Coordinates of C-alpha atoms and ligand atoms in Angstrom, one line a residue:
X1 CA 0.4 0.2 -0.2
X2 CA 1.5 3.1 -1.2
X3 CA -0.3 6.7 0.6
X4 CA 0.5 9.9 -1.8
X5 CA -0.4 13.0 -1.0
X6 CA -1.1 16.4 -2.6
X7 CA -0.7 19.7 -2.0
X8 CA -2.9 22.7 -2.4
X9 CA -1.4 23.7 -5.5
X10 CA -1.2 20.4 -6.8
X11 CA -4.8 20.1 -7.2
X12 CA -4.6 24.1 -7.3
X13 CA -6.4 24.6 -10.5
X14 CA -9.3 21.8 -12.7
X15 CA -5.9 21.6 -15.1
X16 CA -3.7 20.7 -11.7
X17 CA -6.5 18.0 -10.7
X18 CA -6.4 16.7 -13.4
X19 CA -2.9 16.1 -13.7
X20 CA -3.1 14.8 -10.1
X21 CA -5.5 12.0 -11.7
X22 CA -3.1 10.9 -14.7
X23 CA -0.4 10.8 -11.8
X24 CA -2.0 8.5 -9.5
X25 CA -3.9 5.9 -12.5
X26 CA -0.4 5.5 -13.4
X27 CA 0.9 4.0 -10.3
X28 CA 0.6 0.5 -9.8
X29 CA -0.9 -1.3 -6.8
X30 CA -3.4 -0.3 -3.7
X31 CA -3.1 3.7 -2.9
X32 CA -4.8 5.5 -0.4
X33 CA -4.8 9.6 -1.6
X34 CA -4.4 12.3 0.8
X35 CA -5.5 15.6 -0.4
X36 CA -5.2 19.1 0.8
X37 CA -8.2 22.3 -0.2
X38 CA -7.4 23.6 -3.1
X39 CA -4.7 26.5 -2.9
X40 CA -6.3 29.2 -1.3
X41 CA -9.5 28.0 0.2
X42 CA -8.3 27.7 3.7
X43 CA -6.5 31.1 3.5
X44 CA -10.4 32.6 2.5
X45 CA -12.1 30.1 5.2
X46 CA -9.5 31.7 7.9
X47 CA -10.3 35.3 6.4
X48 CA -14.1 34.7 6.9
X49 CA -14.1 33.0 10.4
X50 CA -11.9 36.2 11.5
X51 CA -14.3 38.6 9.6
X52 CA -17.5 37.1 11.2
X53 CA -15.5 37.3 14.4
X54 CA -14.5 40.7 14.8
X55 CA -18.7 40.8 13.5
X56 CA -18.2 41.7 9.4
X57 CA -20.4 40.3 8.3
X58 CA -20.8 42.3 5.3
X59 CA -16.8 41.1 4.9
X60 CA -18.1 37.2 5.3
X61 CA -20.7 37.2 2.9
X62 CA -17.8 39.0 0.1
X63 CA -15.9 35.8 1.2
X64 CA -18.2 33.4 0.7
X65 CA -19.7 35.0 -2.6
X66 CA -15.9 34.7 -4.3
X67 CA -15.6 31.7 -3.1
X68 CA -18.3 30.0 -3.9
X69 CA -17.7 31.8 -8.0
X70 CA -14.2 30.1 -8.0
X71 CA -15.8 26.9 -7.2
X72 CA -18.4 26.6 -10.0
X73 CA -15.6 28.0 -12.2
X74 CA -13.6 25.2 -11.2
X75 CA -16.6 22.5 -11.8
X76 CA -17.9 23.6 -15.4
X77 CA -13.7 23.0 -16.4
X78 CA -13.2 19.7 -14.9
X79 CA -16.3 18.3 -15.1
X80 CA -17.3 17.8 -19.0
X81 CA -20.5 16.0 -18.8
X82 CA -23.9 17.3 -18.0
X83 CA -24.6 15.3 -15.4
X84 CA -20.8 15.9 -14.0
X85 CA -21.7 19.1 -14.4
X86 CA -24.6 18.3 -12.4
X87 CA -22.9 16.9 -9.4
X88 CA -20.3 19.6 -9.2
X89 CA -23.7 22.3 -8.8
X90 CA -25.2 19.7 -6.5
X91 CA -21.8 19.5 -4.0
X92 CA -21.1 23.2 -4.4
X93 CA -24.6 23.8 -3.0
X94 CA -24.2 21.6 -0.7
X95 CA -20.6 22.8 1.2
X96 CA -22.0 26.1 0.9
X97 CA -25.4 26.3 2.5
X98 CA -23.7 24.5 5.3
X99 CA -20.7 27.4 5.3
X100 CA -23.4 30.3 4.9
X101 CA -25.6 29.2 7.3
X102 CA -22.3 29.3 9.8
X103 CA -21.4 32.3 8.4
X104 CA -25.2 33.3 9.6
X105 CA -24.5 31.8 12.8
X106 CA -22.9 33.0 16.1
X107 CA -19.1 32.8 16.2
X108 CA -17.1 30.4 18.4
X109 CA -14.5 28.9 18.5
X110 CA -16.1 25.1 17.4
X111 CA -17.6 27.0 14.2
X112 CA -14.4 27.6 13.1
X113 CA -13.8 24.6 13.2
X114 CA -15.9 23.1 10.9
X115 CA -15.1 26.4 8.3
X116 CA -11.8 24.9 7.5
X117 CA -13.0 21.3 7.2
X118 CA -14.8 22.5 3.9
X119 CA -12.1 23.3 1.9
X120 CA -10.6 19.1 2.5
X121 CA -14.3 18.0 2.0
X122 CA -14.8 20.4 -1.2
X123 CA -11.8 19.4 -2.8
X124 CA -11.7 15.2 -2.6
X125 CA -15.0 15.1 -3.3
X126 CA -13.9 17.1 -6.6
X127 CA -11.5 14.7 -6.9
X128 CA -13.6 11.4 -6.3
X129 CA -16.2 12.8 -8.8
X130 CA -13.5 12.8 -11.5
X131 CA -12.3 9.8 -11.2
X132 CA -15.2 8.3 -11.3
X133 CA -16.5 10.9 -14.6
X134 CA -13.2 9.4 -16.7
X135 CA -14.6 5.8 -15.5
X136 CA -12.1 5.4 -12.9
X137 CA -12.9 3.4 -9.7
X138 CA -12.3 4.8 -6.4
X139 CA -13.9 5.2 -2.9
X140 CA -13.7 7.9 -0.2
X141 CA -12.6 7.1 3.0
X142 CA -13.6 10.0 5.3
X143 CA -11.3 11.5 7.7
X144 CA -13.7 12.2 10.1
X145 CA -14.6 8.6 10.4
X146 CA -11.4 7.4 11.5
X147 CA -8.8 10.9 12.0
X148 CA -8.3 11.8 15.5
X149 CA -7.0 13.4 18.1
X150 CA -6.3 13.6 22.2
X151 CA -7.4 16.1 24.5
X152 CA -3.5 16.9 24.3
X153 CA -4.2 17.5 20.6
X154 CA -1.9 14.7 20.0
X155 CA -2.9 12.3 17.3
X156 CA -4.4 8.8 18.7
X157 CA -2.2 6.9 16.6
X158 CA -3.1 3.1 18.0
X159 CA -7.2 4.0 18.0
X160 CA -6.5 5.2 13.8
X161 CA -5.3 2.5 13.0
X162 CA -8.1 0.1 14.2
X163 CA -10.6 2.7 12.5
X164 CA -8.1 2.5 9.5
X165 CA -7.6 -1.4 8.9
X166 CA -10.9 -2.7 8.9
X167 CA -12.3 0.3 6.5
X168 CA -9.0 -0.4 4.3
X169 CA -10.3 -4.4 4.5
X170 CA -13.5 -4.2 3.7
X171 CA -13.1 -1.9 0.3
X172 CA -10.2 -4.4 -1.1
X173 CA -12.2 -4.1 -4.4
X174 CA -11.0 -0.5 -4.6
X175 CA -7.6 0.5 -5.8
X176 CA -7.8 4.0 -4.8
X177 CA -8.8 5.2 -1.5
X178 CA -9.5 8.7 -1.3
X179 CA -9.3 10.8 1.9
X180 CA -9.5 14.2 3.6
X181 CA -5.2 15.6 4.6
X182 CA -5.6 17.9 7.7
X183 CA -9.4 17.6 9.3
X184 CA -9.4 15.3 12.5
X185 CA -12.1 14.5 15.3
X186 CA -10.9 16.1 18.4
X187 CA -11.8 14.5 22.3
X188 CA -15.4 15.5 22.2
X189 CA -16.0 14.2 19.0
X190 CA -16.0 17.4 17.6
X191 CA -14.7 18.3 14.0
X192 CA -10.8 19.7 14.2
X193 CA -7.3 19.8 12.8
X194 CA -3.7 19.1 12.5
X195 CA -2.5 22.7 11.9
X196 CA -2.0 24.3 9.1
X197 CA -0.3 22.1 6.9
X198 CA -1.6 19.3 8.5
X199 CA -2.3 17.5 5.1
X200 CA 1.2 16.0 5.1
X201 CA 0.9 14.8 8.9
X202 CA -2.3 13.2 7.6
X203 CA -0.3 11.3 5.3
X204 CA 2.5 10.2 7.8
X205 CA -0.3 8.9 10.2
X206 CA -1.9 7.0 7.7
X207 CA 1.1 5.1 6.6
X208 CA 2.1 4.6 10.3
X209 CA -1.2 3.2 11.2
X210 CA -1.5 0.5 7.6
X211 CA 1.7 -0.3 7.4
X212 CA 2.7 1.4 4.5
X213 CA 5.4 0.6 1.4
X214 CA 6.1 4.5 1.2
X215 CA 4.8 7.4 1.9
X216 CA 4.8 10.6 -1.0
X217 CA 4.5 13.6 -0.5
X218 CA 4.0 15.6 -3.4
X219 CA 4.2 19.3 -3.7
X220 CA 5.1 22.0 -5.8
X221 CA 8.8 21.8 -6.0
X222 CA 11.3 18.6 -6.2
X223 CA 12.2 17.6 -2.9
X224 CA 13.7 19.5 0.5
X225 CA 16.1 21.8 -0.5
X226 CA 19.1 23.0 1.3
X227 CA 18.1 26.3 2.0
X228 CA 14.6 27.9 1.9
X229 CA 13.9 28.8 -1.9
X230 CA 11.6 31.5 -0.5
X231 CA 14.8 33.8 0.6
X232 CA 17.6 32.2 -1.4
X233 CA 18.7 31.9 -4.7
X234 CA 20.2 28.9 -6.4
X235 CA 19.1 26.6 -4.1
X236 CA 19.2 22.8 -5.1
X237 CA 17.6 19.3 -3.6
X238 CA 18.9 17.2 -1.6
X239 CA 18.5 13.1 -2.8
X240 CA 18.7 11.4 1.0
X241 CA 17.8 12.5 4.7
X242 CA 17.3 10.6 7.5
X243 CA 14.8 10.2 9.4
X244 CA 16.3 12.8 11.9
X245 CA 17.4 15.2 9.5
X246 CA 14.0 15.7 7.4
X247 CA 12.5 15.9 10.9
X248 CA 14.8 18.7 11.9
X249 CA 14.2 20.3 8.8
X250 CA 10.8 20.6 9.1
X251 CA 9.9 21.3 12.9
X252 CA 12.7 24.3 12.3
X253 CA 10.7 25.8 9.7
X254 CA 11.4 24.0 6.6
X255 CA 7.5 24.8 4.4
X256 CA 7.9 21.7 2.8
X257 CA 6.9 18.8 5.2
X258 CA 4.6 20.0 8.5
X259 CA 6.4 20.0 11.7
X260 CA 5.3 16.2 12.6
X261 CA 5.0 15.2 9.8
X262 CA 8.5 12.8 9.9
X263 CA 7.8 11.2 13.5
X264 CA 5.0 8.6 13.0
X265 CA 6.8 7.6 9.6
X266 CA 9.9 7.5 11.4
X267 CA 8.4 5.6 14.7
X268 CA 7.8 2.4 12.0
X269 CA 10.5 2.9 9.2
X270 CA 8.5 3.8 6.4
X271 CA 10.4 5.8 3.0
X272 CA 9.1 9.4 3.4
X273 CA 9.6 11.1 -0.3
X274 CA 9.4 14.3 -1.7
X275 CA 8.1 14.9 -5.0
X276 CA 7.5 17.0 -7.1
X277 CA 3.2 17.0 -9.6
X278 CA 4.7 20.1 -11.8
X279 CA 7.6 17.9 -12.6
X280 CA 7.0 14.0 -11.9
X281 CA 10.6 12.9 -13.4
X282 CA 12.6 15.0 -10.8
X283 CA 13.7 12.8 -8.7
X284 CA 12.4 14.3 -5.4
X285 CA 14.3 13.3 -2.0
X286 CA 13.7 9.6 -0.8
X287 CA 13.8 10.2 3.3
X288 CA 14.9 7.3 5.1
X289 CA 17.6 5.4 7.8
X290 CA 20.2 6.1 5.2
X291 CA 22.2 9.4 4.7
X292 CA 25.8 10.2 4.1
X293 CA 26.9 11.1 7.2
X294 CA 29.0 14.3 8.5
X295 CA 28.4 16.6 5.4
X296 CA 25.8 20.2 6.0
X297 CA 22.8 18.8 4.8
X298 CA 20.8 21.9 4.6
X299 CA 19.3 25.0 6.5
X300 CA 16.3 26.1 7.9
X301 CA 14.6 29.1 9.8
X302 CA 11.9 29.5 12.3
X303 CA 10.3 32.1 12.7
X304 CA 8.3 33.9 15.2
X305 CA 10.9 32.9 18.4
X306 CA 10.7 34.5 21.8
X307 CA 13.5 34.9 23.2
X308 CA 13.2 35.1 27.1
X309 CA 16.9 35.0 29.7
X310 CA 16.1 34.8 33.3
X311 CA 19.4 36.3 35.3
X312 CA 19.7 36.1 39.4
X313 CA 22.6 37.6 41.3
X314 CA 23.1 34.2 43.5
X315 CA 24.3 31.1 41.6
X316 CA 21.9 30.3 38.5
X317 CA 22.8 27.3 38.4
X318 CA 22.4 26.1 41.2
X319 CA 21.1 22.4 41.9
X320 CA 17.3 22.9 41.4
X321 CA 17.4 26.0 39.7
X322 CA 17.0 25.0 36.5
X323 CA 14.2 22.6 37.1
X324 CA 12.2 25.1 39.2
X325 CA 12.2 27.5 35.8
X326 CA 11.5 24.2 33.8
X327 CA 8.9 23.8 35.7
X328 CA 7.2 27.3 35.4
X329 CA 7.4 26.3 31.1
X330 CA 5.5 22.9 32.0
X331 CA 2.6 23.8 33.8
X332 CA 2.1 26.3 31.0
X333 CA 2.8 23.5 28.6
X334 CA 5.1 25.6 26.6
X335 CA 7.3 23.7 25.0
X336 CA 11.7 25.2 24.9
X337 CA 13.0 25.4 21.9
X338 CA 16.7 26.5 22.6
X339 CA 18.8 26.7 25.6
X340 CA 21.9 28.3 26.8
X341 CA 23.7 29.0 30.0
X342 CA 25.6 30.7 31.9
X343 CA 27.1 31.3 35.8
X344 CA 24.5 33.9 36.4
X345 CA 21.8 33.8 33.0
X346 CA 19.7 31.0 31.4
X347 CA 18.6 32.3 27.6
X348 CA 15.7 30.3 26.3
X349 CA 13.2 30.3 23.6
X350 CA 10.0 29.0 22.8
X351 CA 7.6 28.8 19.7
X352 CA 4.3 30.0 21.6
X353 CA 3.4 33.3 23.2
X354 CA 0.0 32.6 24.6
X355 CA 1.3 31.6 28.5
X356 CA 3.5 34.5 28.0
X357 CA 2.5 37.2 30.6
X358 CA 1.7 34.3 33.3
X359 CA 6.1 32.5 32.3
X360 CA 7.1 36.0 32.7
X361 CA 4.9 36.8 36.4
X362 CA 6.3 33.4 37.1
X363 CA 9.6 33.3 36.4
X364 CA 10.5 37.1 38.1
X365 CA 10.2 35.2 41.6
X366 CA 13.4 33.3 39.9
X367 CA 15.1 36.0 39.2
X368 CA 15.0 39.0 36.6
X369 CA 13.9 38.7 33.2
X370 CA 14.2 40.1 29.9
X371 CA 11.9 39.0 27.2
X372 CA 13.1 39.7 23.5
X373 CA 10.4 39.4 20.5
X374 CA 10.9 39.1 17.1
X375 CA 13.5 36.4 16.9
X376 CA 14.5 33.5 14.0
X377 CA 15.9 30.1 14.8
X378 CA 18.1 28.9 12.3
X379 CA 18.6 25.2 12.1
X380 CA 22.1 23.5 10.3
X381 CA 21.1 20.2 10.4
X382 CA 23.9 17.5 8.9
X383 CA 24.0 13.4 10.1
X384 CA 26.8 14.1 12.4
X385 CA 27.9 17.2 11.4
X386 CA 28.3 18.1 15.7
X387 CA 31.3 15.7 15.2
X388 CA 33.0 17.3 12.0
X389 CA 36.5 19.5 12.8
X390 CA 36.1 23.3 11.4
X391 CA 32.2 22.7 11.0
X392 CA 31.3 25.8 13.4
X393 CA 34.6 27.7 12.4
X394 CA 32.9 27.9 8.5
X395 CA 29.6 28.3 10.1
X396 CA 30.6 32.1 11.9
X397 CA 33.4 32.7 8.9
X398 CA 30.7 32.8 6.8
X399 CA 28.3 35.0 8.9
X400 CA 30.8 37.7 9.2
X401 CA 29.3 40.5 12.3
X402 CA 25.9 39.4 11.8
X403 CA 24.8 39.5 15.1
X404 CA 23.9 36.3 17.0
X405 CA 21.7 35.9 20.3
X406 CA 22.3 32.0 21.3
X407 CA 23.9 29.3 20.1
X408 CA 23.0 25.9 20.3
X409 CA 25.6 22.9 19.7
X410 CA 25.6 19.4 21.1
X411 CA 21.7 19.3 21.5
X412 CA 21.7 16.7 19.0
X413 CA 24.5 15.2 16.9
X414 CA 23.1 16.3 13.5
X415 CA 22.3 19.8 14.1
X416 CA 23.6 23.2 14.8
X417 CA 21.2 25.8 15.7
X418 CA 21.7 29.3 16.3
X419 CA 19.2 32.6 17.2
X420 CA 19.2 36.2 15.2
X421 CA 16.5 38.4 15.5
X422 CA 14.1 38.2 12.6
X423 CA 15.8 41.5 10.3
X424 CA 18.6 39.6 9.7
X425 CA 17.3 36.2 8.5
X426 CA 17.8 36.6 4.8
X427 CA 21.3 37.7 5.3
X428 CA 21.9 35.3 7.6
X429 CA 20.8 32.7 5.0
X430 CA 22.1 33.9 1.9
X431 CA 25.3 34.1 3.7
X432 CA 25.1 30.2 4.9
X433 CA 24.3 29.6 1.5
X434 CA 27.4 31.2 0.2
X435 CA 29.7 29.8 3.0
X436 CA 28.3 26.5 3.6
X437 CA 26.8 25.3 -0.3
X438 CA 29.2 27.4 -2.8
X439 CA 31.2 24.2 -3.9
X440 CA 28.4 22.5 -4.5
X441 CA 28.0 21.3 -8.2
Ligands
ADP1 P1 1.7 22.3 -0.6 O1 0.6 22.9 -0.5 O2 2.4 21.0 -1.5 O3 2.1 20.8 1.3 P2 4.1 23.4 0.8 O4 3.8 25.3 0.3 O5 3.2 23.6 2.3 O6 3.1 23.1 -0.1 O7 5.1 23.4 1.1 C1 5.8 23.9 0.1 C2 6.8 25.0 -0.5 O8 8.0 25.0 0.5 C3 7.5 25.4 -2.0 O9 7.2 26.0 -2.7 C4 8.6 26.2 -0.5 O10 9.2 27.5 -1.2 C5 8.6 25.8 0.9 N1 10.1 25.6 0.8 C6 10.1 26.7 2.5 N2 11.9 25.9 2.8 C7 11.4 24.5 1.9 C8 12.8 24.0 1.5 N3 13.9 24.0 2.6 N4 12.9 22.6 0.3 C9 12.0 23.0 -0.6 N5 10.8 24.1 0.0 C10 10.5 25.0 0.8
LIG2 N1 -5.3 23.3 4.0 C1 -4.9 23.0 5.0 C2 -3.9 24.7 5.2 O1 -4.3 25.6 4.2 C3 -3.8 22.4 5.5 C4 -3.1 21.6 4.1 O2 -2.7 22.4 3.1 O3 -2.1 20.8 4.4 O4 -3.3 24.1 6.5
MG3 MG1 2.1 22.5 3.0

């Protein structure tokens, strides 16, 4: 069994959706197809919920109407026969009646989540109908029947597997099963989601749940690049990555993968292949247990970081002190990304500021604190690079006089992280690209 996930741009126009259908039918064997919403849809649904939240019903209606127009045009192009054009209209009318009902009602978080789910529900229905119009047998595998998260928003892999395996068995005669990425049910059985970009995570959870042979993430670029292609010119695709390398890159900002994608795949050693829908001959990236050691593979950057420094006049690092500090973060369910210590101070970074006020108040009992917003973690990744002689020299030489706020080495063998102020990010990524990869051929 293969799991193939196609992102928003890959199904972003009727032509591209047709291209995905060609691609799916050219792959042999049984497969589960995970689809994102058509590109732009989740953003628009998000804008609708924001307009509703601020009481701007007029703006919400404008957005709903223009999204519906978009789908009407999409439907007219993707469906060729009258029967299927009627089906397209029916799909749109069903979902948009619901969207209008939500938009007219009282705004709350549950409504927001139900609205956000409509994108993947529509794209999968369209794709399924498109395959049928072409005479290809496919069957829907509704994500809301098997994908779930617990009270801590963690996917319930065992339960997902227990639900999914018999479902798939009962659909044995179908080669192509289609499901929605991103959406799930929470512990209250309400509609929820796996956070932005979550369709990648859906694919790897399904791959792990059914012991797939391979998880393929099809997107709009030819694999994981050595640096962020939105910021740096002349980046190139990396042929092979280990699970650890890919995991670090995803967690530290490589947008091509949702931060948690690698975790379930790695647990069951299921290879993850990144491929380009627009250039399917391109080799892409294979993520598995194997990879060349001691080589700098890639750089990623994660914005929206806050650095907190806790200073004490006493010996801060006397035993028990760090525990007290970490407990503050644990009590507020806020995870720490980077840490650096000196005798009288400790600096940590967080990417979730929702409990920052409470955390700061409690930390003040331990010493004086300084909070810096608008920071970026730059993460340099390679299998065992931290053991390679001269790597730090190369990194610091490349960065020249760029101010660095924190450095983390030795936490893992695969990662060297730096904290800088976000306005220096573009320059730092470009300097590192030049210094670390210029000899690449
Ligand atoms: P999808 O809609 O298919 O999920 P995404 O937009 O989420 O696609 O991810 C693909 C995009 O990730 C690429 O178009 C690229 O701009 C961006 N990206 C950021 N960092 C990297 C990287 N290191 N390698 C490849 N792509 C990256
Ligand atoms: N449609 C969702 C989003 O835009 C999930 C995804 O595309 O992976 O975030
Ligand atoms: Mg994505």
